Amino acid sequence: MNFILSSDDNYAQHLGVVIYSILDHNRDEEAVNIFVVDNDIKDENRQKLHQLEQQFKNAHFHFIAFGKWRDSLQLDMAWNISISAYARLFVASMLPESIERVVYMDCDMVVTSSLQELWHTDMQGSVIAAVQDDMPTRYKSAVGLAPTEQYFNSGLLLIDLKKWREQN
C-alpha cells in the first residue's frame, strides 16, 4: 500500500496522528509506504515521525521536499488554504514511476479500520476515486463551478498514477 500526505510544520502533529492510525490499522500489510510531502517540517518533528517508522515493521517513510513544486504555484485564492494542500496536484511527478497507485490523505483524518477494501477498489478505468461532497454555493462559484455542479472531497483520493501520467 502506498500513501501520500502533505504537511507543513504547523500540521506535523496532525500528520503524525494520521500516519499512526494508518499503520496501526494496517499491521497485516506486507509493506506500507508513506510518502510525506515536506513543506518545511522542522527537523525535530521529522525525527518524531521517523520514530513511528521504527514502531511498525512494515512501515517505509519517504520525505519529499515540496520546494520546487511550491515555487511553481501562483495562487490568488479567495479563502485561506494551506499551500501544502496543493501538493496533491503534483503526485504523479513527485512519486517514482514504479508507484502506480496511491492513496492521498489530508492530515485532518484518522483511520479507524483496515484500508484493504479502499486499496483494492475497482476504479473502473477512472484516474481518481473520490467521494462527492456538499459544498456551499459561494465556494463553488469561487472555483468556477455552477451551483448545481458536483464537487468532490479531495481530502481522500485513490489515484491511478499510471493513468494520471498517461493522460498528463
One Martini backbone bead per residue (centre of mass of N, CA, C, O) as a GRO file, in nm:
protein
  168
    1MET     BB    1   0.099   0.035   0.019
    2ASN     BB    2   0.019   0.379  -0.073
    3PHE     BB    3   0.108   0.701   0.069
    4ILE     BB    4   0.004   1.053   0.064
    5LEU     BB    5   0.130   1.343   0.237
    6SER     BB    6   0.078   1.686   0.354
    7SER     BB    7   0.309   1.924   0.522
    8ASP     BB    8   0.362   2.134   0.771
    9ASP     BB    9   0.459   2.226   1.083
   10ASN     BB   10   0.166   2.290   1.192
   11TYR     BB   11   0.075   1.966   1.103
   12ALA     BB   12   0.266   1.744   1.222
   13GLN     BB   13   0.091   1.621   1.444
   14HIS     BB   14  -0.140   1.530   1.257
   15LEU     BB   15   0.034   1.357   1.077
   16GLY     BB   16   0.108   1.154   1.300
   17VAL     BB   17  -0.178   1.051   1.351
   18VAL     BB   18  -0.249   0.942   1.068
   19ILE     BB   19  -0.009   0.753   1.042
   20TYR     BB   20  -0.065   0.582   1.287
   21SER     BB   21  -0.349   0.489   1.191
   22ILE     BB   22  -0.257   0.344   0.942
   23LEU     BB   23  -0.055   0.143   1.074
   24ASP     BB   24  -0.238   0.019   1.298
   25HIS     BB   25  -0.467  -0.083   1.067
   26ASN     BB   26  -0.203  -0.220   0.877
   27ARG     BB   27  -0.019  -0.465   0.996
   28ASP     BB   28  -0.073  -0.698   0.765
   29GLU     BB   29   0.097  -0.558   0.582
   30GLU     BB   30   0.386  -0.584   0.420
   31ALA     BB   31   0.362  -0.277   0.296
   32VAL     BB   32   0.402   0.075   0.405
   33ASN     BB   33   0.400   0.358   0.214
   34ILE     BB   34   0.528   0.681   0.314
   35PHE     BB   35   0.457   0.993   0.173
   36VAL     BB   36   0.616   1.308   0.249
   37VAL     BB   37   0.524   1.629   0.207
   38ASP     BB   38   0.772   1.874   0.269
   39ASN     BB   39   0.679   2.196   0.422
   40ASP     BB   40   0.890   2.273   0.647
   41ILE     BB   41   0.974   2.059   0.847
   42LYS     BB   42   1.103   2.012   1.131
   43ASP     BB   43   1.341   1.810   1.253
   44GLU     BB   44   1.199   1.730   1.515
   45ASN     BB   45   0.938   1.626   1.368
   46ARG     BB   46   1.074   1.425   1.178
   47GLN     BB   47   1.182   1.244   1.405
   48LYS     BB   48   0.908   1.162   1.517
   49LEU     BB   49   0.818   1.020   1.257
   50HIS     BB   50   1.051   0.808   1.254
   51GLN     BB   51   0.952   0.662   1.512
   52LEU     BB   52   0.712   0.530   1.374
   53GLU     BB   53   0.870   0.355   1.176
   54GLN     BB   54   1.001   0.181   1.413
   55GLN     BB   55   0.720   0.056   1.526
   56PHE     BB   56   0.682  -0.051   1.221
   57LYS     BB   57   0.782  -0.311   1.015
   58ASN     BB   58   0.608  -0.202   0.740
   59ALA     BB   59   0.746   0.075   0.739
   60HIS     BB   60   0.796   0.339   0.480
   61PHE     BB   61   0.976   0.631   0.449
   62HIS     BB   62   0.921   0.942   0.247
   63PHE     BB   63   1.077   1.242   0.172
   64ILE     BB   64   0.940   1.545   0.014
   65ALA     BB   65   1.034   1.823  -0.121
   66PHE     BB   66   0.825   2.108  -0.208
   67GLY     BB   67   0.970   2.358  -0.333
   68LYS     BB   68   0.953   2.333  -0.655
   69TRP     BB   69   0.638   2.325  -0.656
   70ARG     BB   70   0.567   2.569  -0.484
   71ASP     BB   71   0.721   2.780  -0.673
   72SER     BB   72   0.509   2.726  -0.924
   73LEU     BB   73   0.296   2.869  -0.769
   74GLN     BB   74   0.002   3.083  -0.861
   75LEU     BB   75  -0.196   3.232  -0.616
   76ASP     BB   76  -0.561   3.352  -0.595
   77MET     BB   77  -0.737   3.311  -0.326
   78ALA     BB   78  -1.042   3.358  -0.141
   79TRP     BB   79  -0.910   3.152   0.060
   80ASN     BB   80  -0.758   2.987   0.331
   81ILE     BB   81  -0.502   2.772   0.213
   82SER     BB   82  -0.279   2.556   0.233
   83ILE     BB   83  -0.016   2.491   0.029
   84SER     BB   84  -0.004   2.180   0.091
   85ALA     BB   85  -0.275   2.105  -0.061
   86TYR     BB   86  -0.131   2.119  -0.360
   87ALA     BB   87   0.035   1.851  -0.382
   88ARG     BB   88  -0.174   1.662  -0.526
   89LEU     BB   89  -0.108   1.779  -0.820
   90PHE     BB   90   0.208   1.627  -0.807
   91VAL     BB   91   0.225   1.315  -0.762
   92ALA     BB   92   0.334   1.205  -1.039
   93SER     BB   93   0.618   1.366  -1.006
   94MET     BB   94   0.701   1.272  -0.708
   95LEU     BB   95   0.674   0.982  -0.787
   96PRO     BB   96   0.763   0.696  -0.878
   97GLU     BB   97   0.695   0.503  -1.154
   98SER     BB   98   0.645   0.236  -0.978
   99ILE     BB   99   0.405   0.401  -0.884
  100GLU     BB  100   0.049   0.328  -0.958
  101ARG     BB  101  -0.066   0.359  -0.655
  102VAL     BB  102  -0.254   0.596  -0.443
  103VAL     BB  103  -0.308   0.751  -0.126
  104TYR     BB  104  -0.466   1.044  -0.047
  105MET     BB  105  -0.414   1.245   0.258
  106ASP     BB  106  -0.516   1.428   0.493
  107CYS     BB  107  -0.430   1.552   0.826
  108ASP     BB  108  -0.757   1.538   0.933
  109MET     BB  109  -0.729   1.228   0.979
  110VAL     BB  110  -0.872   0.900   1.079
  111VAL     BB  111  -0.803   0.571   1.115
  112THR     BB  112  -1.033   0.277   1.202
  113SER     BB  113  -0.936   0.079   0.967
  114SER     BB  114  -0.886  -0.099   0.723
  115LEU     BB  115  -0.761  -0.031   0.368
  116GLN     BB  116  -0.814  -0.268   0.171
  117GLU     BB  117  -1.075  -0.193   0.021
  118LEU     BB  118  -0.973   0.068  -0.095
  119TRP     BB  119  -0.716  -0.038  -0.240
  120HIS     BB  120  -0.916  -0.259  -0.412
  121THR     BB  121  -1.061  -0.070  -0.582
  122ASP     BB  122  -1.260  -0.045  -0.855
  123MET     BB  123  -1.208   0.219  -1.095
  124GLN     BB  124  -1.312   0.177  -1.390
  125GLY     BB  125  -1.079   0.373  -1.538
  126SER     BB  126  -1.016   0.576  -1.338
  127VAL     BB  127  -0.804   0.809  -1.194
  128ILE     BB  128  -1.016   0.870  -0.964
  129ALA     BB  129  -1.126   0.836  -0.624
  130ALA     BB  130  -1.424   0.979  -0.478
  131VAL     BB  131  -1.620   1.198  -0.278
  132GLN     BB  132  -1.897   1.346  -0.254
  133ASP     BB  133  -1.967   1.696  -0.190
  134ASP     BB  134  -2.086   1.945   0.013
  135MET     BB  135  -2.103   2.279  -0.118
  136PRO     BB  136  -2.107   2.588  -0.105
  137THR     BB  137  -2.181   2.813  -0.345
  138ARG     BB  138  -1.946   3.018  -0.291
  139TYR     BB  139  -1.722   2.804  -0.344
  140LYS     BB  140  -1.797   2.721  -0.625
  141SER     BB  141  -1.774   3.004  -0.757
  142ALA     BB  142  -1.466   3.047  -0.678
  143VAL     BB  143  -1.401   2.781  -0.889
  144GLY     BB  144  -1.626   2.783  -1.137
  145LEU     BB  145  -1.897   2.670  -1.027
  146ALA     BB  146  -2.198   2.566  -1.037
  147PRO     BB  147  -2.447   2.503  -0.811
  148THR     BB  148  -2.514   2.207  -0.962
  149GLU     BB  149  -2.243   2.110  -0.937
  150GLN     BB  150  -2.012   1.884  -0.869
  151TYR     BB  151  -1.829   1.784  -0.570
  152PHE     BB  152  -1.519   1.685  -0.433
  153ASN     BB  153  -1.335   1.526  -0.196
  154SER     BB  154  -0.974   1.581  -0.161
  155GLY     BB  155  -0.881   1.428   0.119
  156LEU     BB  156  -0.963   1.150  -0.043
  157LEU     BB  157  -0.754   0.959  -0.267
  158LEU     BB  158  -0.766   0.744  -0.539
  159ILE     BB  159  -0.476   0.677  -0.746
  160ASP     BB  160  -0.401   0.641  -1.091
  161LEU     BB  161  -0.088   0.700  -1.200
  162LYS     BB  162  -0.073   0.580  -1.476
  163LYS     BB  163  -0.311   0.740  -1.598
  164TRP     BB  164  -0.224   1.021  -1.521
  165ARG     BB  165   0.034   1.014  -1.694
  166GLU     BB  166  -0.093   0.944  -1.967
  167GLN     BB  167  -0.289   1.219  -1.944
  168ASN     BB  168  -0.131   1.459  -1.799
   0.00000   0.00000   0.00000
